[in-house]
Every structure is written in structure tokens, then in C-alpha cells.
Phi, psi and omega in degrees: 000138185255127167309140197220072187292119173268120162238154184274012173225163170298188177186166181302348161262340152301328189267316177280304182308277190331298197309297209310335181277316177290345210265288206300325185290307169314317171290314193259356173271011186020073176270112167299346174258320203263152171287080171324325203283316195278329177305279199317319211270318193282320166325286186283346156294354186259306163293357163268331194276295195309321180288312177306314188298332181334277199314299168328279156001311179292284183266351204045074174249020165199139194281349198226219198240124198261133170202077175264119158288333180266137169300306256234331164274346173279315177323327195288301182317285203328294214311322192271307162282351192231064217273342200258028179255167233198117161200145170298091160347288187309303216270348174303307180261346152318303195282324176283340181279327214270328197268331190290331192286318203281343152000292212265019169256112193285334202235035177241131218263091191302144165278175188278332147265011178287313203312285195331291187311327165292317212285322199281331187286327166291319170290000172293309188277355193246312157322323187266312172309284197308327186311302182302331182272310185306319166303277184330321204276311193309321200278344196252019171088330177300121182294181208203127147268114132298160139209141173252155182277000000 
């Protein structure tokens, strides 16, 4: 189940589900035309941007609106404002150290476990968000909308 904050605007877990639903479609029609490595970084930058406005919402932890580009400084953020999400780390910024060079390489050619390893790693980072919002929303009471893709 994909998490669904209803709002009167779009918002980031909406930009990540979507993305992570093109990323998956693409990935099983074993498409040769898209950069998977720029699919993984964005993808998982949406799910991180969402679990902050989330957190935020919650605690206020920032005045204005985070539009942080590097995975590895929204990683900082979470870790130091949101200490009680909970996600495999390791295996999420391996695939973002490993993907960040190749991003900005026009000519660079993904293998079939580089695609995987990005793709298990975006589900790493949508699993641990959804786990976390849904676990928060079960403990304060608060409804919650689902919907799965």
C-alpha cells in the first residue's frame, strides 16, 4: 500500500508513487531507453522530501518548504530530525554513491544488475516511508488514506 496524503496540492508522495509506478513499469517492459540511475535518484528524493513534509506537519521542523538535491543531505536531515524512522541506509546511499557519478554521463550504459539494485533499493527507501507514516498515523489516531498501486 502506497501512502496518500490528501491535500489540496500536489505534494511529494504523490510525485514519488507516480514516479516509482513509471520506474517499476518501465523496469518490467525491460526498457533500454530510460536512465534508471536518474529514475532511482529522483524517485527516492521524493520519498524523502515526503517523509519530511510528513514529519514536518507533525513537529514543525522547518519554516519554509526543503528542496534539498543531494540524497545523502536529505539522509542527514532525516537522520537528525525524524531520529525515529527507521530504513536500511546502507543499502539506499550505496546505490546513491554508486549512481550520483553516472547521473551527469551521457554515455553511460546501465547493466541489468545496476537497473535491479537501483530498483530494490527504491523499494527499500518506499517501504521504510510507508512503513513509518502508517505506524505514526496507527499510534496518534489520526486517519490515514491508502491506496495501492
Amino acid at each position: 500500500m502506497n501512502v496518500e496524503i490528501k491535500d489540496d496540492k500536489q505534494n511529494h508522495f504523490d510525485l514519488a508513487n507516480r514516479m516509482y509506478y513509471v520506474f517499476k513499469r518501465l523496469y518490467d517492459e525491460d526498457n533500454q531507453l530510460v536512465s534508471f540511475t536518474c529514475l532511482f535518484q529522483e524517485t527516492c528524493r521524493f520519498y524523502m522530501l515526503g517523509l519530511i513534509e510528513y514529519a514536518d506537519k507533525k513537529d514543525r521542523l522547518v519554516d519554509g518548504k526543503v528542496n534539498i538535491l543531494s540524497l545523502f543531505d536529505l539522509k542527514a536531515f532525516i537522520v537528525a530530525n525524524v531520529p525515529e524512522f527507521q530504513c536500511d541506509w546502507e543499502k539506499v546511499m550505496r546505490v546513491a554513491k554508486y549512481t550520483a557519478d553516472y547521473c551527469i554521463q551521457e554515455s553511460f550504459y546501465e547493466s541489468d544488475d545496476e537497473i535491479c539494485m537501483c530498483l530494490n533499493a527504491v523499494e527499500t527507501i518506499k517501504k521504510a516511508v510507508n512503513e513509518f507514516v502508517n505506524k505514526t498515523e496507527e499510534t496518534t489516531g489520526e486517519i490515514k488514506t491508502l491506496k495501492a498501486f
